[in-house]
mmCIF file of C-alpha atoms in Angstrom:
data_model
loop_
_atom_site.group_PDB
_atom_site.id
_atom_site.type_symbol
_atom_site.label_atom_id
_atom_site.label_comp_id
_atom_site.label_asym_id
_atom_site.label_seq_id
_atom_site.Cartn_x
_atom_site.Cartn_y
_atom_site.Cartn_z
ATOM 1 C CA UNK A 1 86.782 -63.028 -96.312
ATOM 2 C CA UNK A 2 85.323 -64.315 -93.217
ATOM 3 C CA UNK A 3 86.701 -67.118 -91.092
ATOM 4 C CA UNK A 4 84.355 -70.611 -90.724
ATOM 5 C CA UNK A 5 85.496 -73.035 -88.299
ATOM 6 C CA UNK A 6 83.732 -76.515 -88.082
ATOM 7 C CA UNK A 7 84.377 -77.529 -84.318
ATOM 8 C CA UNK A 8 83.688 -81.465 -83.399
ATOM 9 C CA UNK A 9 85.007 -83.851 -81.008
ATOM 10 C CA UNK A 10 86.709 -80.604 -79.480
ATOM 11 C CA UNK A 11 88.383 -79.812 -83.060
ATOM 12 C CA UNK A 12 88.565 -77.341 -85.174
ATOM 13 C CA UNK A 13 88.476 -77.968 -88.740
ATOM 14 C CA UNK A 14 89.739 -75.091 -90.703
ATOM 15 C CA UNK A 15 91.001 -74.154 -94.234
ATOM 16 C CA UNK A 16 87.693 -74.105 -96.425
ATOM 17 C CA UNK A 17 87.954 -74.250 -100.356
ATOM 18 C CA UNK A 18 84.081 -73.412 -100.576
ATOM 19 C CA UNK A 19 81.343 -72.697 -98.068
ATOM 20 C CA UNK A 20 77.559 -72.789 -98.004
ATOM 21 C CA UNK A 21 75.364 -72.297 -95.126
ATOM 22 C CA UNK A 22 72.080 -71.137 -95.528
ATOM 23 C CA UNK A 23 69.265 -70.138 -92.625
ATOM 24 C CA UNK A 24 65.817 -69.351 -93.148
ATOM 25 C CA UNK A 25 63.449 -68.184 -90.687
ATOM 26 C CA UNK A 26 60.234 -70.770 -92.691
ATOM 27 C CA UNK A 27 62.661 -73.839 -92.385
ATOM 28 C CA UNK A 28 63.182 -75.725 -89.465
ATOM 29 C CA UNK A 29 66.446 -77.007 -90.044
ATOM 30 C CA UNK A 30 69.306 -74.582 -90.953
ATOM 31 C CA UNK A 31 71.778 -76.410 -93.247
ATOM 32 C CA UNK A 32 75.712 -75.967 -94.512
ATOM 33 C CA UNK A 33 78.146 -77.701 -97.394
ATOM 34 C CA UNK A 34 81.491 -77.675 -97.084
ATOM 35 C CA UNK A 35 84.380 -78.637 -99.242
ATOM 36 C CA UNK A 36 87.989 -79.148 -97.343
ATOM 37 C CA UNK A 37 91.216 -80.439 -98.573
ATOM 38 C CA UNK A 38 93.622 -83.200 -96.579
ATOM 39 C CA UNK A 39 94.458 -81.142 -93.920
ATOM 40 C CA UNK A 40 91.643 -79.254 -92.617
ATOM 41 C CA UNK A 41 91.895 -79.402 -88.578
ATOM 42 C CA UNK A 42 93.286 -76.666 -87.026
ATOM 43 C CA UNK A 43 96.617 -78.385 -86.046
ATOM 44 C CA UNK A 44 96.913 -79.443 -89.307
ATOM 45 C CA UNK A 45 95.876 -83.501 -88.415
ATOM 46 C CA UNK A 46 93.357 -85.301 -90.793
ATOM 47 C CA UNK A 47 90.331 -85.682 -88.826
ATOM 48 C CA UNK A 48 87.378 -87.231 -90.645
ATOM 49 C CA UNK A 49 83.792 -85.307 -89.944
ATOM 50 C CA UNK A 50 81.346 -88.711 -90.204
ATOM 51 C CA UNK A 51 78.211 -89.215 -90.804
ATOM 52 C CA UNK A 52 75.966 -88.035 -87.589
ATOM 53 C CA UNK A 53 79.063 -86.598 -86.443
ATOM 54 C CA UNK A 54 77.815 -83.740 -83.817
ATOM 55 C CA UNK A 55 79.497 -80.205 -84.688
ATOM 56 C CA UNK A 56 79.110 -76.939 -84.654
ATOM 57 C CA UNK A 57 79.740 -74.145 -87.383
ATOM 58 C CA UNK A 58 80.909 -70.401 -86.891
ATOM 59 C CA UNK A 59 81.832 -67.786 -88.715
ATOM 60 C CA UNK A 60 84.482 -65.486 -87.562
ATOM 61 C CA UNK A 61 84.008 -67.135 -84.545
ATOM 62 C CA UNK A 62 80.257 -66.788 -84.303
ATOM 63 C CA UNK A 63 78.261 -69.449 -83.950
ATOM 64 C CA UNK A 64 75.355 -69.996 -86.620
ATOM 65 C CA UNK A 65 74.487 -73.926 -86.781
ATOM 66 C CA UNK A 66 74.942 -76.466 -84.217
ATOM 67 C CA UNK A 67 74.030 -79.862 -85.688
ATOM 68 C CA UNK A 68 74.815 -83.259 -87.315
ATOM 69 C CA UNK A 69 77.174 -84.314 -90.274
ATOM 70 C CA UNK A 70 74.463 -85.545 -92.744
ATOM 71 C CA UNK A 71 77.002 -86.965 -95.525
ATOM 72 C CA UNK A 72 81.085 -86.790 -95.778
ATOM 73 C CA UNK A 73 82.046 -87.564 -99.373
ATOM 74 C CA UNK A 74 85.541 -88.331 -100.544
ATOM 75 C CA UNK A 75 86.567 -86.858 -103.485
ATOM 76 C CA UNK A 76 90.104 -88.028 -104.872
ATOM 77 C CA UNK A 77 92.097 -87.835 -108.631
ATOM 78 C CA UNK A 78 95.903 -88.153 -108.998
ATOM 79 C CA UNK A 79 96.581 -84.935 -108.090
ATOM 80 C CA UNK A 80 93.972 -83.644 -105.346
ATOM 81 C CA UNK A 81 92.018 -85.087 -102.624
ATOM 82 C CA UNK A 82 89.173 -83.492 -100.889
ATOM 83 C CA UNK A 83 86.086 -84.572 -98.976
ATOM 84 C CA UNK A 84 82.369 -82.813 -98.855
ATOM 85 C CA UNK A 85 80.799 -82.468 -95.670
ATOM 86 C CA UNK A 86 76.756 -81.651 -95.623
ATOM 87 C CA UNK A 87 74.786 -81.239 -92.499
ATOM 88 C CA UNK A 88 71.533 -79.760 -90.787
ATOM 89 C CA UNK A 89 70.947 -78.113 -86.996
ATOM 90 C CA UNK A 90 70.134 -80.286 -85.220
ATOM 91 C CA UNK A 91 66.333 -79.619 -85.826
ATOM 92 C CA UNK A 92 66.515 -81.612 -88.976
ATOM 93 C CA UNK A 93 65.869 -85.093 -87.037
ATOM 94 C CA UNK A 94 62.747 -83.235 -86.863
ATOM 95 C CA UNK A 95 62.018 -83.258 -91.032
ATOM 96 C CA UNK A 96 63.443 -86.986 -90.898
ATOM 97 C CA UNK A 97 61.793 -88.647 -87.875
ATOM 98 C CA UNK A 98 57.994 -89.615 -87.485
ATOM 99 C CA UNK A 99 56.166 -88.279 -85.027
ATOM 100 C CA UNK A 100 55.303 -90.329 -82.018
ATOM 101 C CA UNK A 101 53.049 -89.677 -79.280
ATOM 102 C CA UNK A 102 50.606 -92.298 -77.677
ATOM 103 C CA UNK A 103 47.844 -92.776 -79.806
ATOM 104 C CA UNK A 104 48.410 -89.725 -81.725
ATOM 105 C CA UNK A 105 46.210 -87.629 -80.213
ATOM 106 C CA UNK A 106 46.974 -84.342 -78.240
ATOM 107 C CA UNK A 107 44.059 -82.482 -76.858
ATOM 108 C CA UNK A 108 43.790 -78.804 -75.516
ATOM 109 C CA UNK A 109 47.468 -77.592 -76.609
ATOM 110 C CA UNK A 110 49.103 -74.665 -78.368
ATOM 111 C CA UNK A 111 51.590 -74.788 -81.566
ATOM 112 C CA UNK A 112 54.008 -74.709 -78.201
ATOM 113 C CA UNK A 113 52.838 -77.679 -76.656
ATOM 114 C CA UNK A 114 52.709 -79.974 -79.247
ATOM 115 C CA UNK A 115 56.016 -78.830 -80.627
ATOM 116 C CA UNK A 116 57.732 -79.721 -77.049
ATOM 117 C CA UNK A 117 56.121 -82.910 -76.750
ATOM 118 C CA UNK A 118 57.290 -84.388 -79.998
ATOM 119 C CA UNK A 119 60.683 -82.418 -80.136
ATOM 120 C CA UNK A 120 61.226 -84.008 -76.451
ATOM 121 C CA UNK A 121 62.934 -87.567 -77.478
ATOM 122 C CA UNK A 122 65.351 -85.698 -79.516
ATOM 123 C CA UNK A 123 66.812 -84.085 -76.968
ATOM 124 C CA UNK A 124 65.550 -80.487 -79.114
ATOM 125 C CA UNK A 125 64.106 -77.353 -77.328
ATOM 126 C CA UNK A 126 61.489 -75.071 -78.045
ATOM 127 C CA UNK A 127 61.912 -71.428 -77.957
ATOM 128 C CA UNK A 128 58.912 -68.801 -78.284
ATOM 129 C CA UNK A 129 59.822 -65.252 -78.643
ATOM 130 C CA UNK A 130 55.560 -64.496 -78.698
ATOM 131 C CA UNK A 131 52.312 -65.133 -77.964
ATOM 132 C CA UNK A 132 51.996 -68.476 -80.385
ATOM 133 C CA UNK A 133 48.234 -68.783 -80.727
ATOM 134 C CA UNK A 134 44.901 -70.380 -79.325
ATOM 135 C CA UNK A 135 44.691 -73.892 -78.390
ATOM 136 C CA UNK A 136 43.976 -76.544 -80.252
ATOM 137 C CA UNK A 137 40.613 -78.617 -78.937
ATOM 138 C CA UNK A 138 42.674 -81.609 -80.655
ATOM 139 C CA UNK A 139 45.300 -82.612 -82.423
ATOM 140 C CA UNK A 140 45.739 -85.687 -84.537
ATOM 141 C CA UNK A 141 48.769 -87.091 -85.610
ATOM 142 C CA UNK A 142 48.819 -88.852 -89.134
ATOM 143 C CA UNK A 143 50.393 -92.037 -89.290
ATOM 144 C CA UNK A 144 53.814 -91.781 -91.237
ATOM 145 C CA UNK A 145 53.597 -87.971 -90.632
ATOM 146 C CA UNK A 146 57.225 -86.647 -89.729
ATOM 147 C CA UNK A 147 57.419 -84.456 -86.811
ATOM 148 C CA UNK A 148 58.033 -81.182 -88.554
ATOM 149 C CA UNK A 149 54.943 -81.514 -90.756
ATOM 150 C CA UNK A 150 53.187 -82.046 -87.412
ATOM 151 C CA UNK A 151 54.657 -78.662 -86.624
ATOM 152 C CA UNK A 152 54.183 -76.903 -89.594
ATOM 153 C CA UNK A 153 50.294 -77.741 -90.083
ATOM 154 C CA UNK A 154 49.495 -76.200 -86.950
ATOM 155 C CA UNK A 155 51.690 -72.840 -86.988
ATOM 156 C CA UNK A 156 50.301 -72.271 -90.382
ATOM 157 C CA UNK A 157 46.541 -72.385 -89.069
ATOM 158 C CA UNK A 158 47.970 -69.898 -86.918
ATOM 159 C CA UNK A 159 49.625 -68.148 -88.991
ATOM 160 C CA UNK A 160 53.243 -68.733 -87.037
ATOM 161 C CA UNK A 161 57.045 -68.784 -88.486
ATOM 162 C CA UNK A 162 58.747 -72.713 -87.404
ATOM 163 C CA UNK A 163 62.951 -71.819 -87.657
ATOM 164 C CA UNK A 164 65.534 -73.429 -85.320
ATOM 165 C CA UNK A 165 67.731 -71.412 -83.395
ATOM 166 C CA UNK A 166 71.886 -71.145 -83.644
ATOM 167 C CA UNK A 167 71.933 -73.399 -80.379
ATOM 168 C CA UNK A 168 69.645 -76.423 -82.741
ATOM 169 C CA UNK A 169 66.048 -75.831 -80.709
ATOM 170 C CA UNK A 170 63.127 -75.271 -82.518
ATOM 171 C CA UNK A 171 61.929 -71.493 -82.724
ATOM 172 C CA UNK A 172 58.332 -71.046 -83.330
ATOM 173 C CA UNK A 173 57.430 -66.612 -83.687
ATOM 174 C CA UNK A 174 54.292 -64.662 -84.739
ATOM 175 C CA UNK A 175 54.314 -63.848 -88.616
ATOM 176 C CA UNK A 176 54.580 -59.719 -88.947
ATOM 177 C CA UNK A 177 51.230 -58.765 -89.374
ATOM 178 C CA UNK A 178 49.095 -61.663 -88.175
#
């Protein structure tokens, strides 16, 4: 069975009674679920994981998501207690936040370009491993339209894959065949 370690505030939390973590290379934000007992940090201390808690997640010491606790659950009876810990890369302020830039309009861009500019406030990357496209004679931002739907509308029209990478920056890569 292989080894996940949650690391945050320079901790590792260890000792997993079940494990999720799913990627997908058509969703910007990878995400994991985790379900720990009392003792769960490497030396054995209870440390809670909060809510926006940075961390990182590896498996046999490899790391696959480096993001943000989205929920920490407590889970007690007379006999056990546990808590659930969800979370995202840190892409997924990306599906949450609204995208804002000036008036809304970007003019004479690629999928690239427009990516960076919104993804900038959030501290997030953007990694292209091809050629992403043509540029766009103009963009226009929808009011209430998050940042990764932003993202998504164009890189479809060019027919482009939107993932996040193990380090939490946006990836944006040329479908096979396009």
């Amino acid at each position: 069975m292989s080894d996940v370690t949650v690391t945050s505030r320079g901790r590792k939390h260890e000792g997993w009674l079940s494990v999720r973590i799913r990627r997908a290379m058509d969703e910007v934000a990878a995400s994991f679920d985790l379900s720990l007992t009392d003792r769960w940090s490497a030396d054995s201390q209870p440390v809670p994981l909060d809510t926006f808690e940075p961390v990182t997640v590896a498996i046999d010491g490899q790391r696959v998501v480096t993001g943000y606790v989205d929920e920490s659950a407590p889970r007690y009876d007379e006999n056990t207690w546990t808590v659930d810990v969800s979370g995202r890369s840190r892409t997924g302020q990306l599906v949450d936040c609204s995208a804002v830039y000036g008036s809304g309009r970007l003019a004479g861009t690629t999928v690239a370009g427009v990516a960076r500019a919104l993804a900038e406030p959030f501290g997030i990357g953007v990694v292209t491993d091809e050629d992403v496209g043509a540029v766009f004679a103009s963009v226009q931002i929808e009011p209430g339209e998050k940042v990764a739907e932003v993202i998504d509308r164009l890189a479809r029209q060019r027919r482009l894959w939107v993932s996040d990478t193990v380090d939490g920056h946006l990836r944006i890569l040329r479908r096979s065949g396009a």
